[in-house]
Amino acid sequence: MKISTSLPNFLACEFAHSTKGCGRRFLLKVCLENPTMHQTETGLLFNREPKEVTYGKYGTFKEQPNVRWSIFIRRPSLPESPSTVGTTFHLFTRGGSLTVDDEDYTNLMGSDFDISRRTIFIIHGFNEGKDTWAVRMKDALLNQEDCNVILVDWSEGAKNQPNIDLLKSYLQAAGNTRLVGAQVAELIRFLISSDARSHEPEFYIVGFSLGAQTAGYAGSYLRNKAEMTLSRITGLDPANPFFRNADVNYRLDPSDAEYVDVIHTDMDVAGTDKATGHTDFYPNGGKSQPGCKSDRLGLDSLKNLACDHMRATEYYIATIEPKKDEPDCSWKAYPCGRYSDFEKRRCMTCNGECPTMGYLADKTKRTGEFYLDTNHQAPFCEIRPKWMEYIRDGLLRNFDCNVILVDWYTGSLPPYLQAAGNTRLVGAMIAELIKFLISETHSSVDLFHVVGFSLGSHIAGYCGRRLKQEGLILPRITGILSPLLCDHFRATDYFIYSLSQQCMHSMKGFPCSDSNGFDRARCLQCKNGNCPEMGYYAEEYSAGVPYYTVITFKTSWSWPVGLFRARIVVKLIGSNGESDFVLLQSRSLKRGSDETFVMPGLNNLGALQKIQVQQKYLSWLLKWKLVKITVMKPGWTGTQSDKSNTQS
């Protein structure tokens, strides 16, 4: 079969798909020798030189290689023209504001720009403009330091274009980041050339999402074309789609500035999970942020996704100027291999000063991956626990007393061994304060009570020993101790609740050798009937009736099986009220066994009238039934069985 070489290249290439033998080889040669038609709607047919565009001093931009993102394999588009992208630069100083460019010296000289001050660029992301979070960031920076702030507005080049699907709009915006990065770099060169004084100006770029990738290209451009290096780049959740697996020439990486710090907040969706800086911070693990809903399939799914992504900007702004009413606001982060290690507090030492996420990250310039937790709302940073204030309020509400809060926050920070060592100094300081108060007010040591939580308990103990050495014996120390985080802080909750009207005189304890004995009601007698009260009233032994209910279940199996761990939920209904449903301790029951459980009760139930029992099974084959229920409670006489009480 003979085919004319005068066929249009596109037709020749299409024929090549259906021609066999030497004809296929001939048509393939036609396509390779005429590469001007190199693409069809179904994709690239042959290897060829990439397309390129040239925009004056900003240089030539070649097509990027294909990049995979999820199921998509695409390349960001070539940058649009400078007139289409429409980038503008808005300069702000403490002395005023002005729109500048990289050509008009006269205009720049009429501004308050001073190159001896640090110059900070702020670059927004996809489908944004400058009049967003960037304005609040600019205001915070100017309030904190005397600097030049330049807002980079490339909203026309970053927008979701009408009549074009979202993916194509994003790919075009992603392609435009290179042009905007080159424009930022050329403006920096222009600013340097505008001042003949010999000094080393400091330029710092903060970029969010696509703006972070823009900052990276600006740094790369300056390094390659001007042989200069930016002092710092902060990437706020750098964009992930079609950048994560891209070559370093097209995305943010540590070579783009002397120091690159990155804050990851949505790295499972919009932000990259790749460590792209000298220091990478992962607040709350870098994925889901507190205060942002985790339901990603609901009606507000896009809003929820954006919340995690946008948190990076909020965190950074919050780090610039700590709130005056939160002096102990901490953004310290810790070097962990993964977030689960941080949650278990396995990596709370830094071998030196721990880095601070955000504005002050460059004070330590620690390298590596660091984790921290934040709160769900502004000011977001971790602050000292509020339990101290709750105890104070409870004491002042119920008693006429003086309350002194001991704040040793700075000394309590990791490393733990140093914090533990500091407890002796703090204990000695409290002892000296007590001695001073006794001397100045002519009071007695018997009027002092020290309450400590965790390491604070050891501080209280050291304080007591210090005073004892001088003949002063504290009448009481309350140490609040418990393992691990939730369990740890529950101890403070119990002490606070002991001060409340609802729980007052209802937190009695019993002299049991272990919890197993208590669970089976084997030790519910106190000497002379005086059971101690946990919490604030522990020093007062009361002869009041302890409010608890002892329930014995006699069981039988409906099937001849062995042990089964039963789940029983019980509700008591009395003449004066009813209890909540209480899940009894999970326990293995044997066929025909009698098992006794202790259920916390209320003193106002009155005479028992009904018991509601809910039984849960792991399998229908393991069903069992109650033969008899016996209830014993101080103030109740006789027994109650399933024949005279309702079960449900």
mmCIF file with all atom_site columns, C-alpha atoms in Angstrom, residues 31-140:
data_model
loop_
_atom_site.group_PDB
_atom_site.id
_atom_site.type_symbol
_atom_site.label_atom_id
_atom_site.label_alt_id
_atom_site.label_comp_id
_atom_site.label_asym_id
_atom_site.label_entity_id
_atom_site.label_seq_id
_atom_site.pdbx_PDB_ins_code
_atom_site.Cartn_x
_atom_site.Cartn_y
_atom_site.Cartn_z
_atom_site.occupancy
_atom_site.B_iso_or_equiv
_atom_site.pdbx_formal_charge
_atom_site.auth_seq_id
_atom_site.auth_comp_id
_atom_site.auth_asym_id
_atom_site.auth_atom_id
_atom_site.pdbx_PDB_model_num
ATOM 1   C CA . CYS A 1 31  ? 5.311  12.011 12.147 1.00 0.00 ? 31  CYS A CA 1
ATOM 2   C CA . LEU A 1 32  ? 8.771  12.258 13.696 1.00 0.00 ? 32  LEU A CA 1
ATOM 3   C CA . GLU A 1 33  ? 10.106 14.456 10.920 1.00 0.00 ? 33  GLU A CA 1
ATOM 4   C CA . ASN A 1 34  ? 7.143  16.836 11.236 1.00 0.00 ? 34  ASN A CA 1
ATOM 5   C CA . PRO A 1 35  ? 6.699  17.382 14.997 1.00 0.00 ? 35  PRO A CA 1
ATOM 6   C CA . THR A 1 36  ? 4.527  20.492 14.726 1.00 0.00 ? 36  THR A CA 1
ATOM 7   C CA . MET A 1 37  ? 1.404  18.373 15.122 1.00 0.00 ? 37  MET A CA 1
ATOM 8   C CA . HIS A 1 38  ? 2.313  16.342 18.195 1.00 0.00 ? 38  HIS A CA 1
ATOM 9   C CA . GLN A 1 39  ? -0.852 16.000 20.214 1.00 0.00 ? 39  GLN A CA 1
ATOM 10  C CA . THR A 1 40  ? -4.343 14.563 19.760 1.00 0.00 ? 40  THR A CA 1
ATOM 11  C CA . GLU A 1 41  ? -7.369 14.680 21.998 1.00 0.00 ? 41  GLU A CA 1
ATOM 12  C CA . THR A 1 42  ? -6.352 11.297 23.384 1.00 0.00 ? 42  THR A CA 1
ATOM 13  C CA . GLY A 1 43  ? -2.881 12.394 24.392 1.00 0.00 ? 43  GLY A CA 1
ATOM 14  C CA . LEU A 1 44  ? 0.695  12.493 23.155 1.00 0.00 ? 44  LEU A CA 1
ATOM 15  C CA . LEU A 1 45  ? 1.596  10.132 20.317 1.00 0.00 ? 45  LEU A CA 1
ATOM 16  C CA . PHE A 1 46  ? 5.375  10.478 20.232 1.00 0.00 ? 46  PHE A CA 1
ATOM 17  C CA . ASN A 1 47  ? 8.286  11.921 22.137 1.00 0.00 ? 47  ASN A CA 1
ATOM 18  C CA . ARG A 1 48  ? 9.038  15.467 21.077 1.00 0.00 ? 48  ARG A CA 1
ATOM 19  C CA . GLU A 1 49  ? 10.538 18.701 22.336 1.00 0.00 ? 49  GLU A CA 1
ATOM 20  C CA . PRO A 1 50  ? 8.293  20.395 24.907 1.00 0.00 ? 50  PRO A CA 1
ATOM 21  C CA . LYS A 1 51  ? 6.338  23.489 23.977 1.00 0.00 ? 51  LYS A CA 1
ATOM 22  C CA . GLU A 1 52  ? 7.479  26.738 25.511 1.00 0.00 ? 52  GLU A CA 1
ATOM 23  C CA . VAL A 1 53  ? 6.531  30.374 25.957 1.00 0.00 ? 53  VAL A CA 1
ATOM 24  C CA . THR A 1 54  ? 8.761  33.407 26.493 1.00 0.00 ? 54  THR A CA 1
ATOM 25  C CA . TYR A 1 55  ? 7.720  36.526 28.420 1.00 0.00 ? 55  TYR A CA 1
ATOM 26  C CA . GLY A 1 56  ? 10.505 39.100 28.166 1.00 0.00 ? 56  GLY A CA 1
ATOM 27  C CA . LYS A 1 57  ? 12.734 39.462 31.215 1.00 0.00 ? 57  LYS A CA 1
ATOM 28  C CA . TYR A 1 58  ? 10.776 36.787 33.051 1.00 0.00 ? 58  TYR A CA 1
ATOM 29  C CA . GLY A 1 59  ? 12.315 34.250 30.743 1.00 0.00 ? 59  GLY A CA 1
ATOM 30  C CA . THR A 1 60  ? 11.264 31.164 28.827 1.00 0.00 ? 60  THR A CA 1
ATOM 31  C CA . PHE A 1 61  ? 8.953  28.605 30.366 1.00 0.00 ? 61  PHE A CA 1
ATOM 32  C CA . LYS A 1 62  ? 8.963  25.076 29.009 1.00 0.00 ? 62  LYS A CA 1
ATOM 33  C CA . GLU A 1 63  ? 6.223  22.539 29.499 1.00 0.00 ? 63  GLU A CA 1
ATOM 34  C CA . GLN A 1 64  ? 6.609  20.474 32.629 1.00 0.00 ? 64  GLN A CA 1
ATOM 35  C CA . PRO A 1 65  ? 6.717  16.683 32.535 1.00 0.00 ? 65  PRO A CA 1
ATOM 36  C CA . ASN A 1 66  ? 3.529  14.826 33.393 1.00 0.00 ? 66  ASN A CA 1
ATOM 37  C CA . VAL A 1 67  ? 2.812  14.533 37.123 1.00 0.00 ? 67  VAL A CA 1
ATOM 38  C CA . ARG A 1 68  ? 0.638  11.949 38.844 1.00 0.00 ? 68  ARG A CA 1
ATOM 39  C CA . TRP A 1 69  ? -1.911 13.000 41.439 1.00 0.00 ? 69  TRP A CA 1
ATOM 40  C CA . SER A 1 70  ? -4.284 10.322 42.669 1.00 0.00 ? 70  SER A CA 1
ATOM 41  C CA . ILE A 1 71  ? -5.796 8.718  39.534 1.00 0.00 ? 71  ILE A CA 1
ATOM 42  C CA . PHE A 1 72  ? -4.887 11.670 37.339 1.00 0.00 ? 72  PHE A CA 1
ATOM 43  C CA . ILE A 1 73  ? -1.743 12.091 35.249 1.00 0.00 ? 73  ILE A CA 1
ATOM 44  C CA . ARG A 1 74  ? -1.528 15.653 34.029 1.00 0.00 ? 74  ARG A CA 1
ATOM 45  C CA . ARG A 1 75  ? 0.946  18.478 33.568 1.00 0.00 ? 75  ARG A CA 1
ATOM 46  C CA . PRO A 1 76  ? 0.281  22.011 34.830 1.00 0.00 ? 76  PRO A CA 1
ATOM 47  C CA . SER A 1 77  ? -0.388 24.325 31.914 1.00 0.00 ? 77  SER A CA 1
ATOM 48  C CA . LEU A 1 78  ? 2.181  26.740 30.541 1.00 0.00 ? 78  LEU A CA 1
ATOM 49  C CA . PRO A 1 79  ? 1.967  30.137 32.256 1.00 0.00 ? 79  PRO A CA 1
ATOM 50  C CA . GLU A 1 80  ? -0.410 32.644 30.740 1.00 0.00 ? 80  GLU A CA 1
ATOM 51  C CA . SER A 1 81  ? 0.892  36.058 29.698 1.00 0.00 ? 81  SER A CA 1
ATOM 52  C CA . PRO A 1 82  ? 1.705  38.693 32.346 1.00 0.00 ? 82  PRO A CA 1
ATOM 53  C CA . SER A 1 83  ? -1.208 40.819 31.096 1.00 0.00 ? 83  SER A CA 1
ATOM 54  C CA . THR A 1 84  ? -3.608 37.913 31.551 1.00 0.00 ? 84  THR A CA 1
ATOM 55  C CA . VAL A 1 85  ? -2.364 36.960 35.005 1.00 0.00 ? 85  VAL A CA 1
ATOM 56  C CA . GLY A 1 86  ? -2.407 40.638 36.010 1.00 0.00 ? 86  GLY A CA 1
ATOM 57  C CA . THR A 1 87  ? -0.051 40.408 38.994 1.00 0.00 ? 87  THR A CA 1
ATOM 58  C CA . THR A 1 88  ? 0.081  43.527 41.164 1.00 0.00 ? 88  THR A CA 1
ATOM 59  C CA . PHE A 1 89  ? 2.299  44.332 44.168 1.00 0.00 ? 89  PHE A CA 1
ATOM 60  C CA . HIS A 1 90  ? 0.903  46.315 47.101 1.00 0.00 ? 90  HIS A CA 1
ATOM 61  C CA . LEU A 1 91  ? 3.534  47.764 49.434 1.00 0.00 ? 91  LEU A CA 1
ATOM 62  C CA . PHE A 1 92  ? 2.664  48.514 53.060 1.00 0.00 ? 92  PHE A CA 1
ATOM 63  C CA . THR A 1 93  ? 4.843  50.094 55.743 1.00 0.00 ? 93  THR A CA 1
ATOM 64  C CA . ARG A 1 94  ? 4.097  51.770 59.030 1.00 0.00 ? 94  ARG A CA 1
ATOM 65  C CA . GLY A 1 95  ? 4.281  55.028 57.096 1.00 0.00 ? 95  GLY A CA 1
ATOM 66  C CA . GLY A 1 96  ? 1.713  54.228 54.405 1.00 0.00 ? 96  GLY A CA 1
ATOM 67  C CA . SER A 1 97  ? 0.931  52.091 51.356 1.00 0.00 ? 97  SER A CA 1
ATOM 68  C CA . LEU A 1 98  ? 1.521  52.181 47.615 1.00 0.00 ? 98  LEU A CA 1
ATOM 69  C CA . THR A 1 99  ? 1.211  49.933 44.569 1.00 0.00 ? 99  THR A CA 1
ATOM 70  C CA . VAL A 1 100 ? 4.664  49.264 43.085 1.00 0.00 ? 100 VAL A CA 1
ATOM 71  C CA . ASP A 1 101 ? 6.112  47.409 40.116 1.00 0.00 ? 101 ASP A CA 1
ATOM 72  C CA . ASP A 1 102 ? 9.531  46.255 38.929 1.00 0.00 ? 102 ASP A CA 1
ATOM 73  C CA . GLU A 1 103 ? 10.197 49.223 36.590 1.00 0.00 ? 103 GLU A CA 1
ATOM 74  C CA . ASP A 1 104 ? 9.040  52.555 38.033 1.00 0.00 ? 104 ASP A CA 1
ATOM 75  C CA . TYR A 1 105 ? 11.870 53.951 40.203 1.00 0.00 ? 105 TYR A CA 1
ATOM 76  C CA . THR A 1 106 ? 10.137 57.296 40.648 1.00 0.00 ? 106 THR A CA 1
ATOM 77  C CA . ASN A 1 107 ? 7.055  55.670 42.066 1.00 0.00 ? 107 ASN A CA 1
ATOM 78  C CA . LEU A 1 108 ? 9.146  53.568 44.472 1.00 0.00 ? 108 LEU A CA 1
ATOM 79  C CA . MET A 1 109 ? 11.135 56.587 45.649 1.00 0.00 ? 109 MET A CA 1
ATOM 80  C CA . GLY A 1 110 ? 7.868  58.283 46.592 1.00 0.00 ? 110 GLY A CA 1
ATOM 81  C CA . SER A 1 111 ? 7.009  55.497 49.019 1.00 0.00 ? 111 SER A CA 1
ATOM 82  C CA . ASP A 1 112 ? 8.152  54.783 52.553 1.00 0.00 ? 112 ASP A CA 1
ATOM 83  C CA . PHE A 1 113 ? 10.030 51.698 51.388 1.00 0.00 ? 113 PHE A CA 1
ATOM 84  C CA . ASP A 1 114 ? 13.365 51.230 53.163 1.00 0.00 ? 114 ASP A CA 1
ATOM 85  C CA . ILE A 1 115 ? 15.527 48.321 52.026 1.00 0.00 ? 115 ILE A CA 1
ATOM 86  C CA . SER A 1 116 ? 17.382 48.297 55.351 1.00 0.00 ? 116 SER A CA 1
ATOM 87  C CA . ARG A 1 117 ? 14.185 46.920 56.890 1.00 0.00 ? 117 ARG A CA 1
ATOM 88  C CA . ARG A 1 118 ? 13.147 43.335 56.336 1.00 0.00 ? 118 ARG A CA 1
ATOM 89  C CA . THR A 1 119 ? 10.862 42.947 53.319 1.00 0.00 ? 119 THR A CA 1
ATOM 90  C CA . ILE A 1 120 ? 8.129  40.319 53.616 1.00 0.00 ? 120 ILE A CA 1
ATOM 91  C CA . PHE A 1 121 ? 6.095  39.108 50.642 1.00 0.00 ? 121 PHE A CA 1
ATOM 92  C CA . ILE A 1 122 ? 2.692  37.455 51.206 1.00 0.00 ? 122 ILE A CA 1
ATOM 93  C CA . ILE A 1 123 ? 1.325  35.311 48.358 1.00 0.00 ? 123 ILE A CA 1
ATOM 94  C CA . HIS A 1 124 ? -2.223 33.910 48.329 1.00 0.00 ? 124 HIS A CA 1
ATOM 95  C CA . GLY A 1 125 ? -3.383 30.612 46.844 1.00 0.00 ? 125 GLY A CA 1
ATOM 96  C CA . PHE A 1 126 ? -5.883 29.203 44.350 1.00 0.00 ? 126 PHE A CA 1
ATOM 97  C CA . ASN A 1 127 ? -9.132 31.121 43.767 1.00 0.00 ? 127 ASN A CA 1
ATOM 98  C CA . GLU A 1 128 ? -8.145 33.849 46.239 1.00 0.00 ? 128 GLU A CA 1
ATOM 99  C CA . GLY A 1 129 ? -7.078 37.487 46.229 1.00 0.00 ? 129 GLY A CA 1
ATOM 100 C CA . LYS A 1 130 ? -5.143 39.786 48.514 1.00 0.00 ? 130 LYS A CA 1
ATOM 101 C CA . ASP A 1 131 ? -8.189 41.033 50.436 1.00 0.00 ? 131 ASP A CA 1
ATOM 102 C CA . THR A 1 132 ? -8.512 37.930 52.606 1.00 0.00 ? 132 THR A CA 1
ATOM 103 C CA . TRP A 1 133 ? -6.429 36.501 55.442 1.00 0.00 ? 133 TRP A CA 1
ATOM 104 C CA . ALA A 1 134 ? -3.425 38.234 53.833 1.00 0.00 ? 134 ALA A CA 1
ATOM 105 C CA . VAL A 1 135 ? -4.633 41.623 55.103 1.00 0.00 ? 135 VAL A CA 1
ATOM 106 C CA . ARG A 1 136 ? -4.807 40.356 58.705 1.00 0.00 ? 136 ARG A CA 1
ATOM 107 C CA . MET A 1 137 ? -1.362 38.832 58.338 1.00 0.00 ? 137 MET A CA 1
ATOM 108 C CA . LYS A 1 138 ? 0.010  42.111 56.986 1.00 0.00 ? 138 LYS A CA 1
ATOM 109 C CA . ASP A 1 139 ? -1.491 44.077 59.878 1.00 0.00 ? 139 ASP A CA 1
ATOM 110 C CA . ALA A 1 140 ? -0.087 41.644 62.448 1.00 0.00 ? 140 ALA A CA 1
#
